[in-house]
Tab-separated table of C-alpha atoms in Angstrom:
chain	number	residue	atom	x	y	z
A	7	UNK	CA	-91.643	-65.415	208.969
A	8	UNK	CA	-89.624	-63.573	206.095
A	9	UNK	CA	-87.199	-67.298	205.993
A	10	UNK	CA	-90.377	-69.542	205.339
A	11	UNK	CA	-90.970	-67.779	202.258
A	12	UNK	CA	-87.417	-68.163	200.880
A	13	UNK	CA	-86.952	-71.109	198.339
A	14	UNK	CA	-83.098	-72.371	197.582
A	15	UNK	CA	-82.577	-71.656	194.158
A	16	UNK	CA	-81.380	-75.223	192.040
A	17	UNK	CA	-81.298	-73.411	188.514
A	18	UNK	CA	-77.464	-72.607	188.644
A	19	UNK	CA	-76.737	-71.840	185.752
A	20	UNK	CA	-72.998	-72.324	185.853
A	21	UNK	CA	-70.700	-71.900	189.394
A	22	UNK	CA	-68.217	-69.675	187.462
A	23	UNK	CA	-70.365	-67.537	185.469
A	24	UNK	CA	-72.699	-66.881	188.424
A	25	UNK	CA	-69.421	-65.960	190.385
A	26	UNK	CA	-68.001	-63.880	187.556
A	27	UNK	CA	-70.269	-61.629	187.489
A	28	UNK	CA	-70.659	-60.807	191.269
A	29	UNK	CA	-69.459	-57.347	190.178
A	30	UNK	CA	-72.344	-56.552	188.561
A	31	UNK	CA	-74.247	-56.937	192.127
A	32	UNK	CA	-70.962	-55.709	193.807
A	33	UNK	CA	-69.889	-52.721	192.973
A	34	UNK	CA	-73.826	-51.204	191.559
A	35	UNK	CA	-76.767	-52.916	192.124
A	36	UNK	CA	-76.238	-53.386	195.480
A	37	UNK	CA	-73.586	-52.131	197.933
A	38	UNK	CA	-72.581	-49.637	195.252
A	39	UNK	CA	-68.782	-49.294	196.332
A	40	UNK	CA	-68.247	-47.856	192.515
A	41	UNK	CA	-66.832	-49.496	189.371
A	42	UNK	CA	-64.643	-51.132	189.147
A	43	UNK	CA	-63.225	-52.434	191.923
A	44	UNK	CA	-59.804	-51.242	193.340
A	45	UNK	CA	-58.403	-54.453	193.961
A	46	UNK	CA	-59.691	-58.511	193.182
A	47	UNK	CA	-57.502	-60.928	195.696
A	48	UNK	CA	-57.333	-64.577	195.751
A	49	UNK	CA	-55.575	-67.694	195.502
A	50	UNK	CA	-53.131	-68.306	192.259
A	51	UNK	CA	-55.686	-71.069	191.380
A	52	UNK	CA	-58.016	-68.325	190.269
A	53	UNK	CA	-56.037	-67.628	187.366
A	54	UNK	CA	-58.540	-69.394	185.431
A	55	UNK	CA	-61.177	-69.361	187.827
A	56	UNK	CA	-62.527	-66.390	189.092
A	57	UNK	CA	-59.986	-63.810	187.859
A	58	UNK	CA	-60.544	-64.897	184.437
A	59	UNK	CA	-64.936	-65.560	184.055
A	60	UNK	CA	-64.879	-61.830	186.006
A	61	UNK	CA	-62.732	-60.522	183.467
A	62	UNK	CA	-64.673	-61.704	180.293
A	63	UNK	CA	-68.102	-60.779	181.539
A	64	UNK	CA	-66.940	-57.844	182.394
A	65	UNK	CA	-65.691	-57.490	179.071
A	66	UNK	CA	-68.890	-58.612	177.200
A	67	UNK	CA	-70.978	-56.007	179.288
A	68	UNK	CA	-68.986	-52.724	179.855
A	69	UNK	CA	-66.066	-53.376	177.739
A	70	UNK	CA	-63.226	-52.800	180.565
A	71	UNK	CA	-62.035	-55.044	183.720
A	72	UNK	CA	-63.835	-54.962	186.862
A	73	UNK	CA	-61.002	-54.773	189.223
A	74	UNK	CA	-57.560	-52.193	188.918
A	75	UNK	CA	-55.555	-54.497	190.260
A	76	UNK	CA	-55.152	-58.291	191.124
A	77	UNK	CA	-53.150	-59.624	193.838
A	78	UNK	CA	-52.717	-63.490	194.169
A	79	UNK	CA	-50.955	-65.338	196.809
A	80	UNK	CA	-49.381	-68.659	197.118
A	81	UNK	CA	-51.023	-71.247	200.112
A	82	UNK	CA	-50.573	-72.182	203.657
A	83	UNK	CA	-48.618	-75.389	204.172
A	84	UNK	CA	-46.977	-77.038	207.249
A	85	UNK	CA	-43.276	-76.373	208.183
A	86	UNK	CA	-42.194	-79.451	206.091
A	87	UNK	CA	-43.836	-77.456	202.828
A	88	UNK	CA	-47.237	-79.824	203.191
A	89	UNK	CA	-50.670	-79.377	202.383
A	90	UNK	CA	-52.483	-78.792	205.058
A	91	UNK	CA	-54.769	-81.882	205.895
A	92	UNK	CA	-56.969	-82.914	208.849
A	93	UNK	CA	-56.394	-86.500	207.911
A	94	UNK	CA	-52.539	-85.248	208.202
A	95	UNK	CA	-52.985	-83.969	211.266
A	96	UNK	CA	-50.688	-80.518	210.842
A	97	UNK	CA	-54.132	-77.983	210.160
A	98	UNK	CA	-53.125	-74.779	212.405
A	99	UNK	CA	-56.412	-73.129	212.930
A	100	UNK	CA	-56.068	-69.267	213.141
A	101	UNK	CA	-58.548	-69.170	216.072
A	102	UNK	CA	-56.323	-71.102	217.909
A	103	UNK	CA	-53.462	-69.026	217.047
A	104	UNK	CA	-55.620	-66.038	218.512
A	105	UNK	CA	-55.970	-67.673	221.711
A	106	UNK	CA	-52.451	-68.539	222.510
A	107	UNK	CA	-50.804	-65.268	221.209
A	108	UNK	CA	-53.442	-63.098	220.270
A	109	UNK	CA	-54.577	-61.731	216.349
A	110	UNK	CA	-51.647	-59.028	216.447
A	111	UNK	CA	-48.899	-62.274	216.119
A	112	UNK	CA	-51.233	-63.890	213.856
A	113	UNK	CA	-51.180	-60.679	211.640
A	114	UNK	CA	-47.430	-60.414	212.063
A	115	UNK	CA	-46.879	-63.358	210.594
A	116	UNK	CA	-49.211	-62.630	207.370
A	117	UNK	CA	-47.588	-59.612	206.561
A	118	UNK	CA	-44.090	-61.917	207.040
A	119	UNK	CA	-44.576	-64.299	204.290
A	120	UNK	CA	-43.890	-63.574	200.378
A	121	UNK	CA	-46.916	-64.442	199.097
A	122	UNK	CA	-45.938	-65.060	195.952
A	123	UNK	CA	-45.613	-68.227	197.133
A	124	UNK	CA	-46.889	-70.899	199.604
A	125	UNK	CA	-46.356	-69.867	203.077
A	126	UNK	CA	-45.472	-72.077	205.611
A	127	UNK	CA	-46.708	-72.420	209.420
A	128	UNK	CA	-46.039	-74.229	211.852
A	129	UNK	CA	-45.837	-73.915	215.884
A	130	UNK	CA	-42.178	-73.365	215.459
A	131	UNK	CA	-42.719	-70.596	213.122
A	132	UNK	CA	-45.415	-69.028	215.200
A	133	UNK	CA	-42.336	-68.758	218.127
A	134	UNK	CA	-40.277	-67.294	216.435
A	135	UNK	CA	-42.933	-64.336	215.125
A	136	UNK	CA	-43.925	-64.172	218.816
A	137	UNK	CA	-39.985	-63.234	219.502
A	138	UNK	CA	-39.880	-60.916	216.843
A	139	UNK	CA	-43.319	-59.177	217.956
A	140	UNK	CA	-41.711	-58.880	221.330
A	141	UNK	CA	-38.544	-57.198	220.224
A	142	UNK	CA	-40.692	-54.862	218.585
A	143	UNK	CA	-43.348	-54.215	221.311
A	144	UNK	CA	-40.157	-53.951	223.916
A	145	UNK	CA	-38.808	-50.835	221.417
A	146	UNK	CA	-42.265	-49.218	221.905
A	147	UNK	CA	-42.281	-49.985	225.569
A	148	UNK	CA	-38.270	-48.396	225.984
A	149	UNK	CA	-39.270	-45.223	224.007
A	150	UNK	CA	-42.457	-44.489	226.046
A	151	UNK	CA	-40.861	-44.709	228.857
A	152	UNK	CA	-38.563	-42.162	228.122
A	153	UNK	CA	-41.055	-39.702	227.565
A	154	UNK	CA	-42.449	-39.044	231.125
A	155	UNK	CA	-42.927	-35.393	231.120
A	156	UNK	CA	-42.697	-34.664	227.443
A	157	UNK	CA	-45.137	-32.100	226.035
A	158	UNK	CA	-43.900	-31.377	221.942
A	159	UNK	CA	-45.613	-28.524	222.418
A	160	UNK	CA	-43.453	-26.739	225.307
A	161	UNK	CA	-40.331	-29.147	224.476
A	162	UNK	CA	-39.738	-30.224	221.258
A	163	UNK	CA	-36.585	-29.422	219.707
A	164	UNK	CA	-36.327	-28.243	215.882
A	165	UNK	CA	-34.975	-30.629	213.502
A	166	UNK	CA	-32.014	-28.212	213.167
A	167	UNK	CA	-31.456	-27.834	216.100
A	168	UNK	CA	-31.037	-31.182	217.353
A	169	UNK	CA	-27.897	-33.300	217.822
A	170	UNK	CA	-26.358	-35.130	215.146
A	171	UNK	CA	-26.822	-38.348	216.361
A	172	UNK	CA	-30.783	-37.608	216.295
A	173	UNK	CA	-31.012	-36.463	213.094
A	174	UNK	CA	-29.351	-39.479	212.433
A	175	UNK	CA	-32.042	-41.143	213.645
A	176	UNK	CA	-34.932	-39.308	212.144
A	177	UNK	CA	-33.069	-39.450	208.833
A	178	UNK	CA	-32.946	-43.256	209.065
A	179	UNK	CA	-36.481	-42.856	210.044
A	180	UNK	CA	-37.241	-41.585	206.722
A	181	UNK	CA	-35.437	-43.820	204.570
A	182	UNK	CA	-37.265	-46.695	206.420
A	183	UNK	CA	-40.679	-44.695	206.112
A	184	UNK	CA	-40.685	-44.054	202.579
A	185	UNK	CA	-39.738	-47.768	201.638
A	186	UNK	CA	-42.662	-48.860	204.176
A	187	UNK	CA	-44.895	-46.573	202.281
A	188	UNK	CA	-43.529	-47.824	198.522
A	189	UNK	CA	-44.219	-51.629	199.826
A	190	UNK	CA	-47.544	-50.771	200.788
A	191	UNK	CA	-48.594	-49.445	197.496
A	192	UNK	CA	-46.975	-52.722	195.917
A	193	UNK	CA	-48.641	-55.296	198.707
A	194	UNK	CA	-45.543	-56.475	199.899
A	195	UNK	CA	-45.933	-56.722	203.112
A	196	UNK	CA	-42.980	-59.119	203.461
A	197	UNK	CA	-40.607	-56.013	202.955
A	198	UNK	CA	-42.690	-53.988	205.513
A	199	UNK	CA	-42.090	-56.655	208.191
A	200	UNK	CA	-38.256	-57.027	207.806
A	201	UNK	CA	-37.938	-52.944	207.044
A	202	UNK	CA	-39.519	-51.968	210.399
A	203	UNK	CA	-38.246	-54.929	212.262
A	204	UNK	CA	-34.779	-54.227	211.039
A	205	UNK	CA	-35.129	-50.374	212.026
A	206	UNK	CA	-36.554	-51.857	215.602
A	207	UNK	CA	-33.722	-54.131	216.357
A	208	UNK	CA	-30.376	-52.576	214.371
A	209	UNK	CA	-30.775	-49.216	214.457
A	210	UNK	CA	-32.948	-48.225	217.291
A	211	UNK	CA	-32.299	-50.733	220.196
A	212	UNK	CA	-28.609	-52.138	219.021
A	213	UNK	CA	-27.129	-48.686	218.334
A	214	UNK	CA	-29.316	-45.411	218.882
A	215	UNK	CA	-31.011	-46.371	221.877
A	216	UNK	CA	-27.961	-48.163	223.591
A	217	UNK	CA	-26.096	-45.022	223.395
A	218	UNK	CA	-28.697	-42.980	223.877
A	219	UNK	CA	-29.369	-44.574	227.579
A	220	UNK	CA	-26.554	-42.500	228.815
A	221	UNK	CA	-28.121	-38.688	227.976
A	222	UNK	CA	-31.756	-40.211	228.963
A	223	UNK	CA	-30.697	-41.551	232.117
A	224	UNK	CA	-27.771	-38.811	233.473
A	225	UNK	CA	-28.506	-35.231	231.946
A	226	UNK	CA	-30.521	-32.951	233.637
A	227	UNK	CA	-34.256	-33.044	232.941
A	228	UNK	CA	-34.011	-30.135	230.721
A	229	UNK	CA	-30.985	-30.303	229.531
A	230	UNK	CA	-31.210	-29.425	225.557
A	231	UNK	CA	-29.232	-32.774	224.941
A	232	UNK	CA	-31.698	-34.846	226.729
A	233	UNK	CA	-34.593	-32.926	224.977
A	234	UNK	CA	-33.298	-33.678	221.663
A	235	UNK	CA	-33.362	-36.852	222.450
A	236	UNK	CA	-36.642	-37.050	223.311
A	237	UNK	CA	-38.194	-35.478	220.621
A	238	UNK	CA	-36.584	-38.145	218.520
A	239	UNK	CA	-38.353	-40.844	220.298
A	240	UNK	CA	-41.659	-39.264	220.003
A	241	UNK	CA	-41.405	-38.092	216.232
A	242	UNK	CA	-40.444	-41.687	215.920
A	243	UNK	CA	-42.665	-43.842	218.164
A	244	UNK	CA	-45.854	-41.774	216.641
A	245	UNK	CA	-44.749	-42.609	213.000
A	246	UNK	CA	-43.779	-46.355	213.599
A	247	UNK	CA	-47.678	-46.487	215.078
A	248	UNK	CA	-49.091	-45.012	212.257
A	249	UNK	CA	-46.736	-47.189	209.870
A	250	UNK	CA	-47.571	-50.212	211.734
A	251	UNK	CA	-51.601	-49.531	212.226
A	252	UNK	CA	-52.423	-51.772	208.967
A	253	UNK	CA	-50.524	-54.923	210.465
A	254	UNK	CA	-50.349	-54.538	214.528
A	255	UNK	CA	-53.787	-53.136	214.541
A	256	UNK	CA	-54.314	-53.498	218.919
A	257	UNK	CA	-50.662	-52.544	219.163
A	258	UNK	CA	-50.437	-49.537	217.411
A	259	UNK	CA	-54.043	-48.714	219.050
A	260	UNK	CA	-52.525	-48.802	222.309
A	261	UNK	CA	-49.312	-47.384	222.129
A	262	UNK	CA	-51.487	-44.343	220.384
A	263	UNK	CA	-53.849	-44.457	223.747
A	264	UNK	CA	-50.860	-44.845	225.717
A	265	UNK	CA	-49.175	-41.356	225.222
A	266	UNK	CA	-52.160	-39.707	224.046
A	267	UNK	CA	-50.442	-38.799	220.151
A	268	UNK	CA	-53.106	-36.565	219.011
A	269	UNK	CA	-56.774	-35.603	218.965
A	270	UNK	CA	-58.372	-38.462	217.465
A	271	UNK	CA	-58.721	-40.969	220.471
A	272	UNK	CA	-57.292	-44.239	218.248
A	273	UNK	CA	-54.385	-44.123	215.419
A	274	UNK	CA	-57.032	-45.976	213.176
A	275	UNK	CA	-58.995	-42.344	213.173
A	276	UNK	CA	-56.037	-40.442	212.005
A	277	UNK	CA	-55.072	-39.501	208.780
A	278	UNK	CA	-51.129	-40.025	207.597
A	279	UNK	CA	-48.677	-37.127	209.147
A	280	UNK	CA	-45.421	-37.457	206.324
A	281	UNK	CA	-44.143	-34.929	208.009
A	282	UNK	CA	-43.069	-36.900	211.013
A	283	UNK	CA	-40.625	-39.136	208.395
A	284	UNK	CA	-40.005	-36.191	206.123
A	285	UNK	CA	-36.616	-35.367	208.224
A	286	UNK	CA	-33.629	-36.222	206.197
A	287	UNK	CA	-29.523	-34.474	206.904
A	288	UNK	CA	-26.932	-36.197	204.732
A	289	UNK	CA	-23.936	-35.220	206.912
A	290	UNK	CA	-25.704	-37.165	209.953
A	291	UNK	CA	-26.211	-39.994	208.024
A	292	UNK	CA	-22.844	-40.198	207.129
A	293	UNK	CA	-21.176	-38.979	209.959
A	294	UNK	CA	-23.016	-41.536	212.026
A	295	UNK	CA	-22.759	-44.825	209.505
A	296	UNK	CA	-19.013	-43.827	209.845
A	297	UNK	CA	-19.142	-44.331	213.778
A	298	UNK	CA	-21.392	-47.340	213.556
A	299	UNK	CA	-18.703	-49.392	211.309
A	300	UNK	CA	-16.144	-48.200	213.789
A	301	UNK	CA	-18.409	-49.305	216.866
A	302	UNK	CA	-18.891	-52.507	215.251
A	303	UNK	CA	-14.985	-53.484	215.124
A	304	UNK	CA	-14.810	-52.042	218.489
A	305	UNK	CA	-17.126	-54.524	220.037
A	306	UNK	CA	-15.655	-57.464	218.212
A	307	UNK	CA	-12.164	-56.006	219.550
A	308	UNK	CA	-13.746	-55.935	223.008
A	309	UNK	CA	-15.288	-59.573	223.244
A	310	UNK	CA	-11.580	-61.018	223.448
A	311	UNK	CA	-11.266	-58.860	226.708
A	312	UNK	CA	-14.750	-59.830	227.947
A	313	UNK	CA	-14.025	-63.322	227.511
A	314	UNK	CA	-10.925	-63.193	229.178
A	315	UNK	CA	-12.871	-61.694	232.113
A	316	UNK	CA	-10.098	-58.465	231.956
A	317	UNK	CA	-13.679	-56.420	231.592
A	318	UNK	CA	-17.430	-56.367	232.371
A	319	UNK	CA	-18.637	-53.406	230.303
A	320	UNK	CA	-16.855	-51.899	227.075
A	321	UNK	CA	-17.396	-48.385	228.878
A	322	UNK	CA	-14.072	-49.827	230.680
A	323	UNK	CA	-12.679	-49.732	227.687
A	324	UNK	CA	-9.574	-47.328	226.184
A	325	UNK	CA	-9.685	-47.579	222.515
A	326	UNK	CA	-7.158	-46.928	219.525
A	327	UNK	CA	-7.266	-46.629	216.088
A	328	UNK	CA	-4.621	-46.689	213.384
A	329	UNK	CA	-5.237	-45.765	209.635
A	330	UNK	CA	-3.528	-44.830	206.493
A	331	UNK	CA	-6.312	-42.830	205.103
A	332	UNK	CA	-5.465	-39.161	205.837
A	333	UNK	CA	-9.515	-38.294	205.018
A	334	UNK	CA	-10.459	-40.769	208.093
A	335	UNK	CA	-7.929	-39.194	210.134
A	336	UNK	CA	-9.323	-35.927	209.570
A	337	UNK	CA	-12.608	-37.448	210.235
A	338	UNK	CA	-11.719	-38.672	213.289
A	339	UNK	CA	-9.785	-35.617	214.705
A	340	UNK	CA	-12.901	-33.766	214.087
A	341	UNK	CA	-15.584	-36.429	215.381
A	342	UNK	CA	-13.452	-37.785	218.381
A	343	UNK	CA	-16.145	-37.042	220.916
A	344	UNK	CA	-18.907	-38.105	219.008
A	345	UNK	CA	-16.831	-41.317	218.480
A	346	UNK	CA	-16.566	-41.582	222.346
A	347	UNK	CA	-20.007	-41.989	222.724
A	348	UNK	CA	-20.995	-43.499	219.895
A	349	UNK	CA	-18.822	-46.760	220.572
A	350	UNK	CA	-19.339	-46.480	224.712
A	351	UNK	CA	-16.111	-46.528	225.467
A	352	UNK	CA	-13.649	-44.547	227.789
A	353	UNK	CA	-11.949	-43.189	225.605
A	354	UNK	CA	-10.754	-42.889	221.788
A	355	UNK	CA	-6.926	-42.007	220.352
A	356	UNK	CA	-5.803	-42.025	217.369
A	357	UNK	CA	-2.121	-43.428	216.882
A	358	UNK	CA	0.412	-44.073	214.873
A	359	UNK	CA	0.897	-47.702	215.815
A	360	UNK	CA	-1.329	-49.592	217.770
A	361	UNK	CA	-0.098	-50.859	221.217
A	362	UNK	CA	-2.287	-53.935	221.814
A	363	UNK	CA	-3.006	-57.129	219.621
A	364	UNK	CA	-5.225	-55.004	217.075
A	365	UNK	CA	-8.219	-56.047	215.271
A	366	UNK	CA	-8.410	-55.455	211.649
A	367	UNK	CA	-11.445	-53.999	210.047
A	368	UNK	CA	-11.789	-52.894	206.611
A	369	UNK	CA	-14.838	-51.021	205.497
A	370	UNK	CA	-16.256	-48.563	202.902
A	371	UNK	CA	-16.265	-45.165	204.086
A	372	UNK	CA	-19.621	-44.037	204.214
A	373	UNK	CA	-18.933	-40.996	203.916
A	374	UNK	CA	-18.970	-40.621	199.657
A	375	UNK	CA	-15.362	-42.064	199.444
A	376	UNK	CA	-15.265	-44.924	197.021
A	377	UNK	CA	-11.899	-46.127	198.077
A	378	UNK	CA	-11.518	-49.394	200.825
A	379	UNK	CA	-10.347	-47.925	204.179
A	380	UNK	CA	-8.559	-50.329	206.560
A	381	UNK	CA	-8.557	-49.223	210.413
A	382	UNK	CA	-6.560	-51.584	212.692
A	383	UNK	CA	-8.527	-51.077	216.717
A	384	UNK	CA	-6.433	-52.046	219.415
A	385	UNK	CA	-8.476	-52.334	222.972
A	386	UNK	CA	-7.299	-52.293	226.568
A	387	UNK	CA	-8.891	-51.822	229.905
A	388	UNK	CA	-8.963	-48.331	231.080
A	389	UNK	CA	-6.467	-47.074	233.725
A	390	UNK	CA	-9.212	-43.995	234.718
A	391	UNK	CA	-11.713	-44.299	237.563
A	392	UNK	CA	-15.730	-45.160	236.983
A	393	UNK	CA	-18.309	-42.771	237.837
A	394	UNK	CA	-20.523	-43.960	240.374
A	395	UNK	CA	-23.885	-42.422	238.394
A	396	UNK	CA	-23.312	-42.719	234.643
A	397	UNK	CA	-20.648	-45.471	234.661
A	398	UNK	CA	-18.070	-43.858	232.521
A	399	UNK	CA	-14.591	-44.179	233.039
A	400	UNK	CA	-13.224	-40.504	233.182
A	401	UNK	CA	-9.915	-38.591	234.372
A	402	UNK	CA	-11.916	-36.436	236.426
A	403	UNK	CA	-13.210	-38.336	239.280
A	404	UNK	CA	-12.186	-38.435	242.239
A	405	UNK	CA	-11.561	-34.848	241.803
A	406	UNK	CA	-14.820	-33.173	242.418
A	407	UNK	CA	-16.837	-32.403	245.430
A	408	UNK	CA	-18.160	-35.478	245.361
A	409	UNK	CA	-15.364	-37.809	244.409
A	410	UNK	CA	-17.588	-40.738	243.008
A	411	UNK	CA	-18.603	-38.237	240.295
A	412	UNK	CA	-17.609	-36.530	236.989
A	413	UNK	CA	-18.101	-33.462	235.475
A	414	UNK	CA	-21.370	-33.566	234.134
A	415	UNK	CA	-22.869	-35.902	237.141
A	416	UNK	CA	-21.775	-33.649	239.637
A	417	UNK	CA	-23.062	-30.527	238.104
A	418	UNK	CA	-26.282	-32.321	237.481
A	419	UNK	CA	-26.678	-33.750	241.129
A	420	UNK	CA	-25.960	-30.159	242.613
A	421	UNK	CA	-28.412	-28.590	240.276
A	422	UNK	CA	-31.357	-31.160	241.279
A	423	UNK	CA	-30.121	-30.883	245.154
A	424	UNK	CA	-30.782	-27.077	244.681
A	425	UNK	CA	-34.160	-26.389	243.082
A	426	UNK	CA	-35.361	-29.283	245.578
A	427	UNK	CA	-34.590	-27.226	248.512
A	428	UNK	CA	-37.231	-24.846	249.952
């Protein structure tokens, strides 16, 4: 009844003056969100559109802007850099895009492009974000499952307390958190993308969490080492949810439901914790970037022995180093161990002259030193037996009670064998 007494209105009096001052029925007369507006977004053709009749009304009636902020952003062309046309044939309808890979790609891929410009999209493009969400999901999905059994109340390890190579990880956490935060303020979401995706794919799954397999997998349950570690994942998997809850909306959501995170039964009810990225130890950081330019010349030194078949897994692998610089030397005598597991290998020396055709690597030590340090790594196939449970290649098996076993496994196993007997 109430839509047969509506009339459509013909006096317009002109399209951009009736649009320019929308904030008059905006932001007061009507929803009464406040004035003025935190933010005006549209298209860079609204320079002189929108942007501009909004701004001299506004002008004219209160004397100030109506908005704090603009953002503009460029528009969505094909792969070849084409307005999109349905004569053309190349329109890529985001319902579509929802059906096939769901709104969380979709939203991926927004907060991928630079929108200071046009964005492209095209199926091939869409792939490629679907890969990329994948890698990212699969990070979740490893860390999660690591943290069967964890309560942070009865096991979480203080930040100084932990190993090094977690604080390394929680201090890389907060780098990457406080530049997510910093491009949020600024809208660029392109940086947000490649900062978290980065973190997701170099630091956590290509170094910390490959390395980090070993004390997950073969300490004892409640070992200190293996609790260390897994307060690292679950300081960082709740702050990547919360960082990622604008962008992966249904991700985040379930990962959050997943392991239960807090009170509030969804991440979109909580409210910012900077305390999970607010971990930061300089001598981590730098002990560990150290070992993470080493492990990469390691693993380019152990692809000529892979490819030659000589190996399967660089854990066969005995490793040794040669350098002029007496402050790497001392860095190494002191971190030898840490190197050890840091590049999974057998085993680490540090000689005088290399034995095997070495690979050359020069690097900047990250450790404050301004000066170029050049480490020659020489690689050959370890002569020590493997241990049946963690793999390793160690001097001590075939030793033990149970001969298939080192140190640490067989100490574990008996432990376990013992509090499972009645």
């Amino acid at each position: 009844d109430q839509v047969d007494e509506l009339e459509m209105e013909t006096d317009i009096l002109d399209v951009w003056f009736d649009s320019g001052v929308s904030h008059q029925s905006v932001l007061e007369q009507g929803h009464k969100v406040g004035y003025p507006a935190d933010l005006y977004l549209e298209g860079s053709d609204q320079h002189r559109g929108w942007f501009q009749s909004s701004l001299i009304t506004s002008m004219a009636l209160r004397g100030q802007a109506p908005y704090k902020q603009v953002l503009t952003h460029g528009f969505v062309v094909d792969g070849s850099g084409r307005k999109m046309s349905k004569s053309m044939g190349n329109v890529v309808a985001p319902q579509d895009i929802i059906k096939t890979n769901g709104a969380d790609i979709l939203r991926l891929w927004v907060s991928s492009c630079d929108t200071d410009h046009d964005v492209r999209m095209s199926p091939e493009i869409l792939d490629r974000m679907a890969e990329a969400y994948r890698k990212m999901r699969n990070t979740f999905r490893y860390m999660l499952g690591n943290l069967n059994g964890f309560d942070p109340d009865v096991n979480a390890v203080p930040f100084d307390q932990m190993e090094s190579i977690d604080r390394w990880a929680l201090s890389r956490l907060n780098q990457v958190a406080n530049q997510v935060l910093e491009a949020y303020d600024q809208y660029a979401f392109h940086r947000i993308y490649h900062l978290i995706y980065e973190f997701c794919v170099m630091d956590l799954s290509s170094f910390y969490l490959d390395i980090m397999k070993d004390r997950l997998y073969c300490e004892h349950p409640e070992d200190a080492k293996r609790l260390s570690a897994q307060t690292a994942l679950w300081t960082i998997s709740k702050a990547l949810c919360q960082l990622l809850s604008p962008i992966l909306v249904f991700t985040s959501d379930e990962v959050w439901r997943s392991f239960d995170f807090g009170e509030e039964q969804s991440v979109h009810q909580s409210v910012w914790q900077p305390e999970l990225w607010s971990h930061r130890d300089a001598e981590s950081l730098a002990t560990w970037n150290v070992i993470r330019g080493l492990r990469r010349g390691v693993d380019l030194a152990a692809e000529k022995l892979r490819a030659q078949g000589d190996i399967r897994s660089s854990l066969e692998c005995a490793v040794q180093l040669q350098t002029d610089s007496a402050e790497l030397k001392s860095f190494l005598g002191a971190q030898m161990d840490a190197v050890t597991f840091g590049c999974l290998v057998a085993n680490v020396q540090l000689a005088e002259e290399v034995t095997a055709d070495p690979w050359d690597l020069t690097w900047l030590n990250a450790k404050g030193c301004e000066e170029t340090v050049a480490v020659k790594i020489s690689v050959a196939k370890s002569v020590e037996a493997k241990c049946a449970r963690c793999w390793r290649y160690l001097p001590e098996v075939g030793t033990l009670t149970d001969p298939e076993l080192c140190q640490r496994c067989d100490s574990v196993q008996q432990t376990l064998v013992s509090t499972q007997e009645p």
